[in-house]
Tab-separated table of C-alpha atoms in Angstrom:
chain	number	residue	atom	x	y	z
A	1	UNK	CA	72.269	-98.880	-227.533
A	2	UNK	CA	68.765	-99.058	-229.036
A	3	UNK	CA	69.076	-102.831	-229.403
A	4	UNK	CA	69.758	-103.053	-225.653
A	5	UNK	CA	66.893	-100.901	-224.375
A	6	UNK	CA	63.139	-101.216	-224.318
A	7	UNK	CA	61.672	-98.573	-226.660
A	8	UNK	CA	58.654	-97.813	-224.492
A	9	UNK	CA	60.295	-97.456	-221.076
A	10	UNK	CA	63.951	-96.810	-221.872
A	11	UNK	CA	64.862	-99.613	-219.458
A	12	UNK	CA	67.411	-102.279	-220.345
A	13	UNK	CA	65.809	-105.109	-222.310
A	14	UNK	CA	66.274	-108.875	-222.019
A	15	UNK	CA	69.419	-108.799	-224.177
A	16	UNK	CA	71.191	-106.248	-221.966
A	17	UNK	CA	69.970	-107.934	-218.786
A	18	UNK	CA	71.351	-111.303	-219.898
A	19	UNK	CA	74.672	-109.677	-220.779
A	20	UNK	CA	74.902	-108.106	-217.316
A	21	UNK	CA	73.981	-111.400	-215.645
A	22	UNK	CA	76.613	-113.249	-217.647
A	23	UNK	CA	79.212	-110.693	-216.573
A	24	UNK	CA	78.279	-111.069	-212.875
A	25	UNK	CA	78.413	-114.874	-213.157
A	26	UNK	CA	81.789	-114.725	-214.913
A	27	UNK	CA	83.206	-112.504	-212.144
A	28	UNK	CA	81.652	-114.740	-209.430
A	29	UNK	CA	79.796	-111.737	-208.002
A	30	UNK	CA	76.903	-112.853	-205.780
A	31	UNK	CA	73.570	-111.375	-206.861
A	32	UNK	CA	69.828	-111.865	-206.794
A	33	UNK	CA	67.618	-112.113	-209.865
A	34	UNK	CA	64.024	-111.012	-209.227
A	35	UNK	CA	61.390	-111.716	-211.876
A	36	UNK	CA	58.061	-109.912	-211.719
A	37	UNK	CA	54.965	-110.413	-213.802
A	38	UNK	CA	51.952	-108.116	-213.841
A	39	UNK	CA	48.613	-109.630	-212.875
A	40	UNK	CA	45.450	-108.546	-214.730
A	41	UNK	CA	47.423	-106.510	-217.265
A	42	UNK	CA	45.989	-108.075	-220.418
A	43	UNK	CA	42.581	-106.780	-219.357
A	44	UNK	CA	43.906	-103.187	-219.523
A	45	UNK	CA	44.860	-103.530	-223.181
A	46	UNK	CA	41.612	-105.320	-224.000
A	47	UNK	CA	39.240	-102.981	-222.184
A	48	UNK	CA	41.034	-99.617	-222.340
A	49	UNK	CA	43.372	-99.959	-225.304
A	50	UNK	CA	47.117	-100.209	-225.794
A	51	UNK	CA	47.686	-96.538	-224.974
A	52	UNK	CA	46.336	-97.127	-221.476
A	53	UNK	CA	48.446	-100.285	-221.222
A	54	UNK	CA	51.550	-98.365	-222.256
A	55	UNK	CA	50.827	-95.729	-219.595
A	56	UNK	CA	50.599	-98.459	-216.938
A	57	UNK	CA	53.873	-100.053	-218.096
A	58	UNK	CA	55.707	-96.695	-218.070
A	59	UNK	CA	54.397	-95.760	-214.613
A	60	UNK	CA	55.469	-99.141	-213.237
A	61	UNK	CA	58.915	-98.836	-214.834
A	62	UNK	CA	59.350	-95.439	-213.149
A	63	UNK	CA	58.193	-96.821	-209.781
A	64	UNK	CA	60.658	-99.726	-209.982
A	65	UNK	CA	63.537	-97.399	-210.805
A	66	UNK	CA	62.683	-95.332	-207.731
A	67	UNK	CA	63.074	-98.289	-205.355
A	68	UNK	CA	66.282	-99.590	-206.958
A	69	UNK	CA	69.754	-98.841	-205.619
A	70	UNK	CA	72.288	-97.211	-207.911
A	71	UNK	CA	74.007	-100.519	-208.737
A	72	UNK	CA	70.774	-102.485	-209.262
A	73	UNK	CA	69.508	-103.130	-212.766
A	74	UNK	CA	65.793	-102.897	-213.552
A	75	UNK	CA	64.809	-104.299	-216.956
A	76	UNK	CA	61.660	-104.850	-218.970
A	77	UNK	CA	62.021	-108.339	-220.369
A	78	UNK	CA	58.614	-108.876	-221.948
A	79	UNK	CA	55.219	-107.300	-222.462
A	80	UNK	CA	54.243	-107.297	-218.795
A	81	UNK	CA	57.409	-108.795	-217.312
A	82	UNK	CA	60.149	-107.004	-215.431
A	83	UNK	CA	63.403	-108.165	-213.853
A	84	UNK	CA	65.744	-106.755	-211.264
A	85	UNK	CA	69.349	-107.712	-210.654
A	86	UNK	CA	70.616	-106.903	-207.167
A	87	UNK	CA	74.378	-107.373	-206.786
A	88	UNK	CA	75.748	-108.328	-203.388
A	89	UNK	CA	72.519	-109.041	-201.494
A	90	UNK	CA	71.339	-112.117	-199.606
A	91	UNK	CA	68.019	-113.874	-199.231
A	92	UNK	CA	66.503	-111.481	-196.686
A	93	UNK	CA	67.335	-108.392	-198.733
A	94	UNK	CA	65.985	-110.171	-201.820
A	95	UNK	CA	62.703	-110.961	-200.058
A	96	UNK	CA	62.376	-107.372	-198.819
A	97	UNK	CA	63.090	-105.995	-202.304
A	98	UNK	CA	60.573	-108.378	-203.928
A	99	UNK	CA	57.915	-107.211	-201.474
A	100	UNK	CA	58.839	-103.548	-202.069
A	101	UNK	CA	58.638	-104.177	-205.819
A	102	UNK	CA	55.138	-105.633	-205.501
A	103	UNK	CA	54.066	-102.764	-203.231
A	104	UNK	CA	55.569	-100.129	-205.565
A	105	UNK	CA	53.688	-101.561	-208.529
A	106	UNK	CA	50.405	-101.743	-206.612
A	107	UNK	CA	50.864	-98.154	-205.369
A	108	UNK	CA	51.112	-96.557	-208.810
A	109	UNK	CA	47.898	-94.683	-209.579
A	110	UNK	CA	47.827	-96.194	-213.079
A	111	UNK	CA	47.952	-99.718	-211.670
A	112	UNK	CA	45.340	-98.915	-209.028
A	113	UNK	CA	42.939	-97.488	-211.623
A	114	UNK	CA	43.448	-100.559	-213.794
A	115	UNK	CA	43.348	-103.246	-211.104
A	116	UNK	CA	46.908	-104.322	-211.965
A	117	UNK	CA	48.990	-106.046	-209.302
A	118	UNK	CA	52.182	-108.088	-209.528
A	119	UNK	CA	53.726	-111.386	-208.562
A	120	UNK	CA	57.452	-111.936	-208.057
A	121	UNK	CA	59.948	-114.724	-207.554
A	122	UNK	CA	63.695	-114.668	-207.136
A	123	UNK	CA	66.867	-116.718	-207.238
A	124	UNK	CA	70.240	-116.155	-205.624
A	125	UNK	CA	73.543	-116.676	-207.368
A	126	UNK	CA	75.432	-118.870	-206.680
A	127	UNK	CA	73.028	-120.587	-204.211
A	128	UNK	CA	70.379	-121.472	-206.807
A	129	UNK	CA	72.707	-121.960	-209.726
A	130	UNK	CA	75.855	-120.874	-211.470
A	131	UNK	CA	74.394	-120.436	-214.946
A	132	UNK	CA	71.944	-117.955	-216.370
A	133	UNK	CA	69.581	-120.773	-217.331
A	134	UNK	CA	69.453	-122.265	-213.823
A	135	UNK	CA	68.886	-118.886	-212.177
A	136	UNK	CA	66.139	-117.840	-214.580
A	137	UNK	CA	64.495	-121.250	-214.174
A	138	UNK	CA	64.566	-120.987	-210.362
A	139	UNK	CA	63.262	-117.408	-210.267
A	140	UNK	CA	60.570	-118.267	-212.808
A	141	UNK	CA	59.566	-121.393	-210.851
A	142	UNK	CA	59.172	-119.259	-207.714
A	143	UNK	CA	57.167	-116.696	-209.685
A	144	UNK	CA	54.858	-119.368	-211.108
A	145	UNK	CA	54.341	-120.800	-207.614
A	146	UNK	CA	53.258	-117.353	-206.408
A	147	UNK	CA	50.857	-117.008	-209.340
A	148	UNK	CA	49.445	-120.486	-208.674
A	149	UNK	CA	48.783	-119.467	-205.070
A	150	UNK	CA	46.393	-116.769	-206.204
A	151	UNK	CA	48.514	-114.001	-207.795
A	152	UNK	CA	49.520	-110.763	-206.087
A	153	UNK	CA	52.401	-112.524	-204.357
A	154	UNK	CA	53.094	-110.038	-201.551
A	155	UNK	CA	53.419	-112.028	-198.358
A	156	UNK	CA	53.822	-115.378	-200.088
A	157	UNK	CA	57.096	-114.431	-201.796
A	158	UNK	CA	59.274	-115.397	-198.823
A	159	UNK	CA	57.479	-118.667	-198.092
A	160	UNK	CA	57.679	-119.900	-201.654
A	161	UNK	CA	61.277	-118.888	-202.309
A	162	UNK	CA	62.531	-120.357	-199.043
A	163	UNK	CA	61.155	-123.718	-200.178
A	164	UNK	CA	63.426	-123.782	-203.246
């Protein structure tokens, strides 16, 4: 189990997330993959130290778990990267969740004190692809488009994803 969870947050890690995605794809279960990346996080570690950065990451992980449904999967997939898998939802629910995710991150006191916000992008299976690689690429492309538009994706999530 340790190899499948993030040591700091206790969330599933990239390995477990990819396994769950592969299982959903194999069963042809429609789902949404949301990728989120923290904005201004590196500054926290640089200016306030890794302990402060860890506190921000843990608070954000808790906030994301609070907005998730029981069958959703929230994972930490990198230093300041999170993912959510939402089985059985469509584009509107995905957009709403992505906006709630961004708002939940911004609302954590630790993020507010540190000036940390988030950007998010998402992909729908099978609409945007029937392989893990295609879905991750699409969600990441949407995320990068949000970041290129000035970070803190909020209201631009829907516009960018609908263009995919």
